[in-house]
XYZ file of C-alpha atoms in Angstrom:
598
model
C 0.000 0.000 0.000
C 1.329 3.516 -1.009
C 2.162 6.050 1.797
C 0.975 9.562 1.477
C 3.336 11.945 1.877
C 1.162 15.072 2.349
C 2.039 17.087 -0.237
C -0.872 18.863 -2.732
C -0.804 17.200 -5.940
C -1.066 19.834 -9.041
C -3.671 18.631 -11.647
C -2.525 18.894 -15.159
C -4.443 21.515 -17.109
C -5.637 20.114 -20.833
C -3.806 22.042 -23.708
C -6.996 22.565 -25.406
C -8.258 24.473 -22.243
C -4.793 26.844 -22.464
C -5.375 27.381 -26.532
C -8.945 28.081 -25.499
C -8.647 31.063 -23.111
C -5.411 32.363 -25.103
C -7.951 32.801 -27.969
C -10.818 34.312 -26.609
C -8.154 36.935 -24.694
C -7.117 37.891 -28.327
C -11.288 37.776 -29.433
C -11.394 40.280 -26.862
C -8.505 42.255 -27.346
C -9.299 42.729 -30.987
C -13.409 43.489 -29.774
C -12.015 46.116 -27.397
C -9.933 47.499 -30.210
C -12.715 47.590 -32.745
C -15.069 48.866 -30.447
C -12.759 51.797 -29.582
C -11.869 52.566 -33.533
C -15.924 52.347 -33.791
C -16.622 54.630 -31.148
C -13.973 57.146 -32.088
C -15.351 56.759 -35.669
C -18.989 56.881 -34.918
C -19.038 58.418 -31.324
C -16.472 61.245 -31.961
C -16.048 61.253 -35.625
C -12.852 62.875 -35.173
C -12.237 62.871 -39.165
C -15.790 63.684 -39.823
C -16.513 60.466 -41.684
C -20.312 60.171 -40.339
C -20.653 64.081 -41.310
C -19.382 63.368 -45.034
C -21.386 60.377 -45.143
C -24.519 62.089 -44.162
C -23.813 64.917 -46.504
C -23.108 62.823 -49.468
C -27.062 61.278 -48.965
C -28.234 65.060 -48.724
C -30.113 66.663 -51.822
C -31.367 70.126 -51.844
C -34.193 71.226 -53.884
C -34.653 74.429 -54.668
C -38.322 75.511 -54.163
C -38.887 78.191 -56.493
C -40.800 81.762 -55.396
C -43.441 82.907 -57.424
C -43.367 86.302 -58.959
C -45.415 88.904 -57.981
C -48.504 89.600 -60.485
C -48.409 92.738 -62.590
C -52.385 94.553 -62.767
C -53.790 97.796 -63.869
C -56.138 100.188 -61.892
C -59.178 97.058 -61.541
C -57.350 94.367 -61.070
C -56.724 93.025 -64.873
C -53.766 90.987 -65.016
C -50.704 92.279 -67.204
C -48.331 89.571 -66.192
C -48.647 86.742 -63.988
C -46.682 83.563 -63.031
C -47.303 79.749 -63.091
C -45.425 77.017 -61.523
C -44.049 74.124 -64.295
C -41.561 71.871 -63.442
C -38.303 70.520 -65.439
C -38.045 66.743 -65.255
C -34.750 66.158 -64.626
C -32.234 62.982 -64.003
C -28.597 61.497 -62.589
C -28.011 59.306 -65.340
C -25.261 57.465 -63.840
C -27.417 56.345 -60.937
C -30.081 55.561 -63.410
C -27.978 53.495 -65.412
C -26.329 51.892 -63.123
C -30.112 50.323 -62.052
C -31.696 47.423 -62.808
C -34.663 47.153 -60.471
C -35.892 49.529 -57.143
C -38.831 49.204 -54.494
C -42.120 50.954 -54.670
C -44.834 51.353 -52.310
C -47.945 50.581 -53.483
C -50.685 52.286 -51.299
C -53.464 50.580 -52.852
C -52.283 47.054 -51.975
C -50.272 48.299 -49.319
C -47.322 46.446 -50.398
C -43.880 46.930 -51.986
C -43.237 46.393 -55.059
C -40.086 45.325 -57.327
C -39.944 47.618 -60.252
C -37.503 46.892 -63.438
C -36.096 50.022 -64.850
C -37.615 48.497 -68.504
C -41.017 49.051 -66.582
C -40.068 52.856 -64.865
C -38.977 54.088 -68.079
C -42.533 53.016 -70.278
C -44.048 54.442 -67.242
C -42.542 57.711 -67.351
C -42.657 57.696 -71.449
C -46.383 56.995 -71.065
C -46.689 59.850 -68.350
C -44.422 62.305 -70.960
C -46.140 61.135 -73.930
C -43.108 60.563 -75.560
C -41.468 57.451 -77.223
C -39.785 54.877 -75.392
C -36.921 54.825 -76.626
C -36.395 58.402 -76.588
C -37.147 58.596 -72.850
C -34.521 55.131 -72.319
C -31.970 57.833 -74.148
C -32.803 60.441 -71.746
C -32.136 58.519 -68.643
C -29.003 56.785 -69.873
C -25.461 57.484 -70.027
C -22.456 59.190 -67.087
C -23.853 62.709 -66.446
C -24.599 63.365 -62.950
C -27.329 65.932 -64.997
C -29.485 65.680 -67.821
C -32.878 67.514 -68.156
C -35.591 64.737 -69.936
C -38.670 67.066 -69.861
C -39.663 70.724 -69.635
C -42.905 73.158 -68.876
C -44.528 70.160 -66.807
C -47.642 70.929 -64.881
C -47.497 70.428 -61.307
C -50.554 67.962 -61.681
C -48.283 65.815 -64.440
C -44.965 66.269 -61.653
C -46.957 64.877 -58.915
C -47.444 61.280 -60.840
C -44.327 61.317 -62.162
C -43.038 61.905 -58.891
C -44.594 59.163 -57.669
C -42.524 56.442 -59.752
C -40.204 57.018 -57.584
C -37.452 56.112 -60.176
C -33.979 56.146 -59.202
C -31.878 59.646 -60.272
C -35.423 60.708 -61.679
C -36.505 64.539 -60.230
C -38.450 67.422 -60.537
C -36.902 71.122 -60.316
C -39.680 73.223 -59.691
C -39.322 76.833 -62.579
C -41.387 79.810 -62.625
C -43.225 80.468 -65.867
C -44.411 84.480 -66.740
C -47.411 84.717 -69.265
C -48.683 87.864 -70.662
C -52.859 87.101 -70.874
C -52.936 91.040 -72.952
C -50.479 90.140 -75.079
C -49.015 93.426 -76.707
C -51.422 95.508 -74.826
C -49.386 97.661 -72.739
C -46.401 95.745 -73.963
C -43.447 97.990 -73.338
C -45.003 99.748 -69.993
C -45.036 95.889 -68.813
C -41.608 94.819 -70.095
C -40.287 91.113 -69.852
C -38.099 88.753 -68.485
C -34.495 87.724 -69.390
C -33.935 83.716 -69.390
C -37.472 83.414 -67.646
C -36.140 85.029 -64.289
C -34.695 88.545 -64.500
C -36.537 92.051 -65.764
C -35.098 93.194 -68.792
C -37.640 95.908 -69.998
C -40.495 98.115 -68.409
C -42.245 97.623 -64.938
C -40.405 93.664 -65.239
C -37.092 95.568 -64.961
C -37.508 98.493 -62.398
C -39.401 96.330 -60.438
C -37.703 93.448 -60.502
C -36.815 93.373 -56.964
C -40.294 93.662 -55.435
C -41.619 91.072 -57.659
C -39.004 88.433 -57.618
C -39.976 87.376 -54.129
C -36.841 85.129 -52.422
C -36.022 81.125 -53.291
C -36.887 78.667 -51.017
C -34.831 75.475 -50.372
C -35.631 72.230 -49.117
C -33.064 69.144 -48.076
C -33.294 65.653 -47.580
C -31.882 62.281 -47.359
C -31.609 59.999 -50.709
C -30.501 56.149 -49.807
C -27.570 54.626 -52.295
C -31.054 52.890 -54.228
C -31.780 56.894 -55.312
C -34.840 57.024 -53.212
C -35.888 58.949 -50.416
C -34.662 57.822 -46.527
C -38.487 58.702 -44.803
C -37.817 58.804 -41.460
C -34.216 60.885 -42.282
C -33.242 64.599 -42.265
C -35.771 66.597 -43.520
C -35.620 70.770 -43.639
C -37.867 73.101 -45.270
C -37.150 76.727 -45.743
C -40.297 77.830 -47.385
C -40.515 80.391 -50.442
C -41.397 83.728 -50.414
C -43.209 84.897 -52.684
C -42.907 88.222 -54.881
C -45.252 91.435 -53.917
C -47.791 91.898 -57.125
C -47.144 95.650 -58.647
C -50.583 97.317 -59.274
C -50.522 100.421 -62.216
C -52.264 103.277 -62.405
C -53.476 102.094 -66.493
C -56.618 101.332 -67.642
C -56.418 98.233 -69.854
C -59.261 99.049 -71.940
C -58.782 103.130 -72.560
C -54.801 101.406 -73.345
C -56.108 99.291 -75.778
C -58.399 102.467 -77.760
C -55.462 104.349 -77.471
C -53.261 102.050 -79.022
C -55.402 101.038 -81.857
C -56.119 104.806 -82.568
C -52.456 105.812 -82.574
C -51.240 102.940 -85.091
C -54.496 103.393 -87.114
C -52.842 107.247 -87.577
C -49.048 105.955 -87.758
C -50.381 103.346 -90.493
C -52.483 105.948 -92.399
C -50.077 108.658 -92.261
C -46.925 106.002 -92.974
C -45.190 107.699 -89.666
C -42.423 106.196 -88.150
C -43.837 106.337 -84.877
C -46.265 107.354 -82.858
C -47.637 108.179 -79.216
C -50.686 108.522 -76.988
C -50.549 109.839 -73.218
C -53.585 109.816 -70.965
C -53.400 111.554 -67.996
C -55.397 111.856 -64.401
C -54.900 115.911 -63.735
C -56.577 115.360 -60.332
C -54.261 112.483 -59.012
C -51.454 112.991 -61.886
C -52.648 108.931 -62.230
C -50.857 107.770 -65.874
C -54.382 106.174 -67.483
C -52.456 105.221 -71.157
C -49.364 105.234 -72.502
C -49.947 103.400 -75.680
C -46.956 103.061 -78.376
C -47.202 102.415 -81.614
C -45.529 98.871 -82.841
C -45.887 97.979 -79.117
C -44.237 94.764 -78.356
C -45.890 91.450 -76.913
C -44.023 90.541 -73.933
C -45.137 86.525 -74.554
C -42.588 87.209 -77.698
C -41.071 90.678 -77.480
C -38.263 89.606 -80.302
C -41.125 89.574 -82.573
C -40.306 93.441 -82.587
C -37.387 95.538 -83.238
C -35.020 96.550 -80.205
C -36.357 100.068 -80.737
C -39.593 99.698 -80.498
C -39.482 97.138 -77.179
C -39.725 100.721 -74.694
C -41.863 103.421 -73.763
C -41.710 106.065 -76.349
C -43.828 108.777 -73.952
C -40.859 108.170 -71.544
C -37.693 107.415 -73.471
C -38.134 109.769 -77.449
C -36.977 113.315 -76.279
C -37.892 116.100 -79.062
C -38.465 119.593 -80.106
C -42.386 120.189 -78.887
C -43.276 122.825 -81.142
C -45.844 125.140 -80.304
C -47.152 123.249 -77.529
C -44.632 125.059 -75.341
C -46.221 128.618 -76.151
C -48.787 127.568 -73.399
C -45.454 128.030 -70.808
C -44.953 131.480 -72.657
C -48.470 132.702 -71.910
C -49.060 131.454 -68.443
C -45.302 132.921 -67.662
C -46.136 136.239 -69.028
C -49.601 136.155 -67.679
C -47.539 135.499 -63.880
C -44.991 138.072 -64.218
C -47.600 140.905 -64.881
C -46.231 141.332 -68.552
C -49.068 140.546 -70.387
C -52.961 139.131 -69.870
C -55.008 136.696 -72.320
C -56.659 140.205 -74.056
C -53.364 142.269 -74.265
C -52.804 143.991 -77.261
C -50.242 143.594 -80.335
C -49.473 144.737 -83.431
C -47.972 141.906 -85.395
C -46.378 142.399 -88.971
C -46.017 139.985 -91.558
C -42.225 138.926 -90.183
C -40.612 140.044 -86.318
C -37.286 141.108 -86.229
C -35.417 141.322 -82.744
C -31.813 141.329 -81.843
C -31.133 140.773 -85.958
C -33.088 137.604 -85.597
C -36.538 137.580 -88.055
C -39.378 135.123 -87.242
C -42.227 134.654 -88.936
C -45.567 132.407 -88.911
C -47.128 128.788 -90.522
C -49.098 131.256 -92.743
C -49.075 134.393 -94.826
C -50.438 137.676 -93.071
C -50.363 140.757 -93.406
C -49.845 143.402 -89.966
C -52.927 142.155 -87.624
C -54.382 143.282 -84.231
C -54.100 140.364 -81.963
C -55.050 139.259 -78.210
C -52.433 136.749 -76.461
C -55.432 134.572 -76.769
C -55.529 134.885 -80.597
C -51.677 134.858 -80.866
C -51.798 131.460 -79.031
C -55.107 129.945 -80.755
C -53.734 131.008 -84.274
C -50.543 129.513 -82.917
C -48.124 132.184 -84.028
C -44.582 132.358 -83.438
C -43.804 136.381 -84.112
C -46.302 137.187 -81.683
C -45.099 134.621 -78.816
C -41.893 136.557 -79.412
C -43.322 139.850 -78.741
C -45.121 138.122 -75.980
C -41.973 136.894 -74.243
C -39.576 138.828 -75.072
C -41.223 140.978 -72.009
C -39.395 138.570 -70.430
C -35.600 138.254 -69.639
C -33.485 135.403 -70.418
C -33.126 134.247 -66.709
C -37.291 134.470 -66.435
C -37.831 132.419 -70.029
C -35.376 129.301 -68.328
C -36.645 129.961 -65.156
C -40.321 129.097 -66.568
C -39.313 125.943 -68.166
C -37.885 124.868 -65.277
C -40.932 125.815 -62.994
C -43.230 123.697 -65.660
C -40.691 120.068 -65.615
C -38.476 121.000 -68.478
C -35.115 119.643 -68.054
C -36.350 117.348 -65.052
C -37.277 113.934 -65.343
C -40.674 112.955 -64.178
C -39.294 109.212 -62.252
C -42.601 107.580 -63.110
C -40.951 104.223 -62.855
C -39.843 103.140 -66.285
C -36.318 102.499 -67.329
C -34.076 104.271 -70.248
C -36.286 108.007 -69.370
C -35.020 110.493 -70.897
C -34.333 113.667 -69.584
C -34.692 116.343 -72.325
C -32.148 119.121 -73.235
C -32.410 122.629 -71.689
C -29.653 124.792 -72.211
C -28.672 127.187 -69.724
C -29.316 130.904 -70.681
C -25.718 131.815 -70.911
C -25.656 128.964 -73.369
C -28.364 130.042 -75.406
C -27.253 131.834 -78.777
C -29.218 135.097 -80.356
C -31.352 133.228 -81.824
C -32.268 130.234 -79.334
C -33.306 132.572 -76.170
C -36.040 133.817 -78.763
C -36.919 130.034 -80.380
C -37.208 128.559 -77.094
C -40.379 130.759 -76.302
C -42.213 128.426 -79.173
C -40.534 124.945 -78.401
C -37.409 125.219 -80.083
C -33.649 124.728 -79.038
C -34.977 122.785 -76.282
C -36.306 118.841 -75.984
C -38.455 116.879 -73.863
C -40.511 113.821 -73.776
C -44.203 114.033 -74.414
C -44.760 112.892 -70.364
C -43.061 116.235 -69.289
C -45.219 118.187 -72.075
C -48.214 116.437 -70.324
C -47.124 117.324 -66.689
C -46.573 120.704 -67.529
C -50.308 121.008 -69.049
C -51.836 119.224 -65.955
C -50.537 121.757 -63.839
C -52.633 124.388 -66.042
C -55.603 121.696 -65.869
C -55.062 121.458 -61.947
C -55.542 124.772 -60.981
C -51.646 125.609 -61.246
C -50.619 123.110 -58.995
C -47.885 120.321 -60.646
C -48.413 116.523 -59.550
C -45.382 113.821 -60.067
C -47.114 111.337 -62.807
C -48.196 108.191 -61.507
C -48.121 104.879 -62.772
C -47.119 102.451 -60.089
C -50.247 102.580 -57.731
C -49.156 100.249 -54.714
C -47.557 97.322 -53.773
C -49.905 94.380 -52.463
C -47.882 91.365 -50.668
C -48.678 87.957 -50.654
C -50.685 88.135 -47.537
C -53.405 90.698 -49.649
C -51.860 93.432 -47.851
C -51.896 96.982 -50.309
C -49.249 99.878 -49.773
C -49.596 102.774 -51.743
C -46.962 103.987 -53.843
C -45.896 107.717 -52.630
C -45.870 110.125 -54.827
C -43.744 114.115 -54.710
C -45.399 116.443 -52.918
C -46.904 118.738 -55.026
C -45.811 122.236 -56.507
C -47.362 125.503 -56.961
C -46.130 126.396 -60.371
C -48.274 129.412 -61.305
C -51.777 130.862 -59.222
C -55.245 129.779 -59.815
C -56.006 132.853 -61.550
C -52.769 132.672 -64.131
C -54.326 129.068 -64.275
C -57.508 129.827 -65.316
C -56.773 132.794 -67.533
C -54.775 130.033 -70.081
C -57.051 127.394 -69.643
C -59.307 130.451 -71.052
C -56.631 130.585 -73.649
C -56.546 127.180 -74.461
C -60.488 126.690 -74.423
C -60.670 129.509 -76.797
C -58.351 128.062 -79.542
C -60.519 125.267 -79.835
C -64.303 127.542 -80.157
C -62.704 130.803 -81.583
C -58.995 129.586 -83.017
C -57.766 127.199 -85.334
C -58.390 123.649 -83.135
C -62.012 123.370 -84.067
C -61.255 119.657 -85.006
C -60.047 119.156 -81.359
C -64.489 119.858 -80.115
C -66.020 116.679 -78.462
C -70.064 117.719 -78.586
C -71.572 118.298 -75.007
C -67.971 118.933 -73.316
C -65.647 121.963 -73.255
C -62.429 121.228 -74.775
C -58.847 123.391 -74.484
C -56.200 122.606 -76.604
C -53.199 123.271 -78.088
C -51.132 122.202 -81.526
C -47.433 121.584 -82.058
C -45.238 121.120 -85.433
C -41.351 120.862 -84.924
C -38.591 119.915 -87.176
C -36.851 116.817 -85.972
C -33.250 116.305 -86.595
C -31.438 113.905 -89.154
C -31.465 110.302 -87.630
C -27.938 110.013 -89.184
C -26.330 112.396 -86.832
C -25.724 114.991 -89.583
C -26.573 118.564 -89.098
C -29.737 119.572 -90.388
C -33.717 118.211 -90.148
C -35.410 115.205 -91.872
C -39.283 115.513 -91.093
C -41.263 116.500 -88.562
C -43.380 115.843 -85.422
C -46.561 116.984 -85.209
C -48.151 116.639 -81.737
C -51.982 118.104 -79.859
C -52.328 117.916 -76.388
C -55.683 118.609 -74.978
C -57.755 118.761 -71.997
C -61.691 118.417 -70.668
C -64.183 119.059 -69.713
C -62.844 122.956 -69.240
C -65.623 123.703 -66.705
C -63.673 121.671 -63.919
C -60.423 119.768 -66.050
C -60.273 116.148 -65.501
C -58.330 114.966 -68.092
C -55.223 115.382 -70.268
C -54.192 113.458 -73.673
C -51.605 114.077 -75.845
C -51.254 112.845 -79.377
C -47.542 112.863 -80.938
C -46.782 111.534 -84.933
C -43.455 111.379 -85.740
C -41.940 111.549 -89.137
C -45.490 111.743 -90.893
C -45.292 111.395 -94.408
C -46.889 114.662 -96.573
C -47.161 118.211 -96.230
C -47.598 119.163 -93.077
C -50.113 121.790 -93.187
C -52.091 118.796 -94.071
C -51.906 116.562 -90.941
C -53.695 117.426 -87.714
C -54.168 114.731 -84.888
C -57.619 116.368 -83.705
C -60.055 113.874 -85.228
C -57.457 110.479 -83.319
C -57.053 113.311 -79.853
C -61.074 113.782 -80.424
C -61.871 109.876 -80.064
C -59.527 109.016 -77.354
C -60.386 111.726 -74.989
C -64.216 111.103 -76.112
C -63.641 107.318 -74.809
C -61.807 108.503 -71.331
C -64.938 110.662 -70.821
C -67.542 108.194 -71.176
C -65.335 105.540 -69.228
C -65.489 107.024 -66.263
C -68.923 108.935 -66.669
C -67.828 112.495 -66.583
C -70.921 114.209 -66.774
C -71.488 116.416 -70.022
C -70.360 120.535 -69.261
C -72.916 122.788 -68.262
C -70.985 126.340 -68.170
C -70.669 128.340 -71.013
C -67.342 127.822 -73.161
C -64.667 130.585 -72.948
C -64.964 132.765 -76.316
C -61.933 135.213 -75.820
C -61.386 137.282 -78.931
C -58.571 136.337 -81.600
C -58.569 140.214 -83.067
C -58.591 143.649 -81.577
C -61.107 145.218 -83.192
């Protein structure tokens, strides 16, 4: 029998147990080191990896604003926008496709699509050819546009194929529902987006409105993660511009002015309608006038707003300035007397008239309804150089009116130390000096207004997209000459028409004032010297309490111009403002001031 010697005998461990724990020590050595590496990766993204991942999967979308509306006085719409859509796709992701998953909400299930099966969906949707569409979608740019101008209704379903690299970029669309109706006052759009002419351009900013943008997750299968980053900053959309025009007195005027420009064979031709109580812009038709839906249609030249942008020699139309300036000083009053000769010689300078006379007897009334220049010149030369520049300055000459349309022009008015020996006599009658037929008007509805000068309106307000309306501020107004001085030429002007040579200018049941204009208008080649003429009436009514103006300019008419009046096209268009906004008929008795001293 063995004897025990006390001693603890060590038990043998297996070398499979050893192998065993040495392995799982490395198992978790490498777990701890991987865990570590994926929490510094994914915990602290020190390099950013999770942030560049997450961008990469992030698509913006651009979510277009829509431009404000362009309306006259009642609310007709000029210009508005529409929503379309450009259907657009990543062709490499497309390509690189050859099935995707679709929720189908009707059988609430999802659905295996082939990209044979997307793309004769979407060519059915487009109405296009297969083929063409397959084209469309395939190839290596990250861009490609397959459709444009869709309606949002047609967007929405093809939205909803959900077909990898396949998107919609929402565009804003301007139409035109008038057409070439207040064309140039309107103006259009450059590439779809920008002003480039009229009301589009100076008030591109208001109507614009400011992009939206929205951004969200897109898995590697080109769809969209639903649960995933999703941020909306919503669109706001353009203020609509409201005018002062009347669409329908625009439309008469513009017909009536190109019937005269086509009759006449004129190179151009003009029609202002003017407010005098509010200084509110009611027309400015153009002849030629563009259509903003295709303003190339048109030459460059005639894309504007002639009223605004032609400066030019008015005529006699400025002999109204002479009169009430006269009338102000104390120099003269409308049944002054003066001996006028056939021909006036001042300063060595000889002037005579349109027509042969021999020495008459005349009133300032009769000098200005017989429109003649030798007795303006007597009239004004009462006057001292300062005084005449003074007076076109008082009445807008040389000053821009800012109504709001782009390329105005300012005129030309010299300064009397500029003016030669003959010029500080031609400027009493409207020559040496230019200015657009807006300034001639806003000099003539201070007369109208009781000699007070209004800024001419033709941007009304602004209206937001929440309805609200801000009206557009105008100038304070001017006192140019007194009441009285105001009334004695509208007594002037009245009497040209019933005792003068504007008879043609009469509308029955209203008292009419008015006043004719012939110029000579300079070589278009730049050369010295004059090629035509511009014959212009500017009018107002009813005289008993003025309401409104309207000017009628031809330029260039073909003919002799003895021959051409615009009193029978100034006749109908004021006759049309009066019964569109139901100016009762005149009851007071029409001014009659002598022509002759007898």
């Amino acid at each position: 029998m063995a004897h025990n010697s006390g001693k603890t005998k060590k038990t043998k461990v297996p070398v499979a147990r050893k192998r065993l724990r040495v392995g799982l020590g490395i198992m978790l050595t490498l777990l701890l080191v991987v865990g570590g590496k994926l929490f510094m990766v994914q915990g602290l993204d020190m390099g950013g990896m999770a942030e560049a991942a997450l961008a990469s999967r992030l698509t913006p979308q651009v979510l277009p604003a829509e431009r404000g509306k362009i309306v006259d006085a009642n609310g007709t719409v000029l210009a508005s926008s529409v929503i379309r859509y450009n259907i657009v796709v990543d062709q490499v992701l497309n390509t690189a496709t050859s099935d995707f998953k679709r929720y189908n909400q009707d059988t609430e299930t999802v659905e295996t699509i082939t990209r044979d099966q997307g793309i004769s969906e979407l060519a059915t949707l487009l109405g296009s050819d297969v083929a063409k569409v397959r084209d469309s979608l395939t190839g290596d740019k990250k861009y490609a546009v397959v459709a444009k101008d869709i309606k949002p209704e047609l967007e929405d379903r093809i939205t909803k194929l959900r077909i990898p690299g396949v998107s919609a970029e929402g565009v804003s669309k301007r139409v035109y529902p008038n057409g070439s109706v207040a064309g140039g006052v309107v103006g259009f759009l450059q590439d779809g987006t920008t002003g480039q002419a009229g009301i589009e351009q100076t008030q591109d900013e208001i109507l614009r409105g400011t992009e939206g943008k929205r951004v969200f997750e897109i898995g590697a299968d080109g769809l969209r993660i639903p649960v995933a980053t999703d941020e909306l900053t919503p669109a706001v959309d353009g203020s609509d511009v409201k005018l002062t025009l009347n669409t329908d007195i625009q439309y008469f005027a513009q017909q009536a002015i190109q019937s005269q420009v086509n009759k006449l064979n004129a190179e151009w031709g003009v029609i202002v309608v003017m407010d005098a109580k509010t200084g509110n812009l009611i027309a400015l038709a153009d002849t030629n006038a563009p259509d903003p839906n295709d303003p190339g249609k048109v030459d460059a030249k005639d894309r504007g707003v002639r009223a605004v942008t032609a400066a030019y020699e008015p005529g006699s139309v400025e002999k109204m300035i002479t009169a009430a300036a006269v009338i102000e000083e104390g120099k003269s009053s409308p049944l002054d007397h003066f001996t006028i000769p056939s021909s006036y010689t001042i300063d060595g300078q000889t002037f005579t008239d349109a027509f042969e006379h021999g020495t008459e007897e005349r009133t300032l009334a009769g000098i200005l309804g017989w429109s003649m220049n030798t007795g303006t010149v007597m009239a004004g030369s009462r006057l001292s150089k300062e005084q005449r520049y003074d007076w076109l300055r008082k009445f807008g000459i040389g000053e821009k009116t800012e109504v709001g349309l782009p390329a105005e022009a300012t005129g030309i008015l010299a300064k009397p130390e500029q003016w030669d020996d003959r010029q500080q006599y031609t400027v009493l009658f409207g020559q040496g000096v230019s200015q657009s037929t807006l300034q001639t008007v806003r000099a003539y509805q201070s007369i109208a207004n009781d000699g007070v000068m209004l800024q001419p309106r033709l941007i009304d307000s602004y209206i937001d997209p929440d309805g609200v309306e801000q009206k557009v501020p105008a100038k304070d107004p001017r006192q140019v000459v007194s009441k009285e001085t105001a009334q004695q030429v509208r007594d002037i002007l009245e009497s040209a028409v019933t005792e003068g040579q504007i008879k043609d200018a009469a509308i029955d049941g209203y008292r009419v004032g008015a006043k004719t204009g012939t110029s000579q208008a300079p070589r278009e080649d730049g050369l010295p010297g004059f090629d035509g003429y511009t014959a212009s009436m500017v009018g107002m009514a009813p005289m008993d309490d003025p309401r409104f103006i309207v000017e009628v300019v031809l330029q260039r008419p073909k003919g002799s111009i003895y021959g051409i009046t615009n009193g029978p096209v100034f006749r109908s268009v004021m006759a049309q403002v009066l019964r569109t906004y139901n100016v009762p008929p005149s009851t007071g008795t029409p001014a009659r001031l002598p022509q002759f001293v007898k």
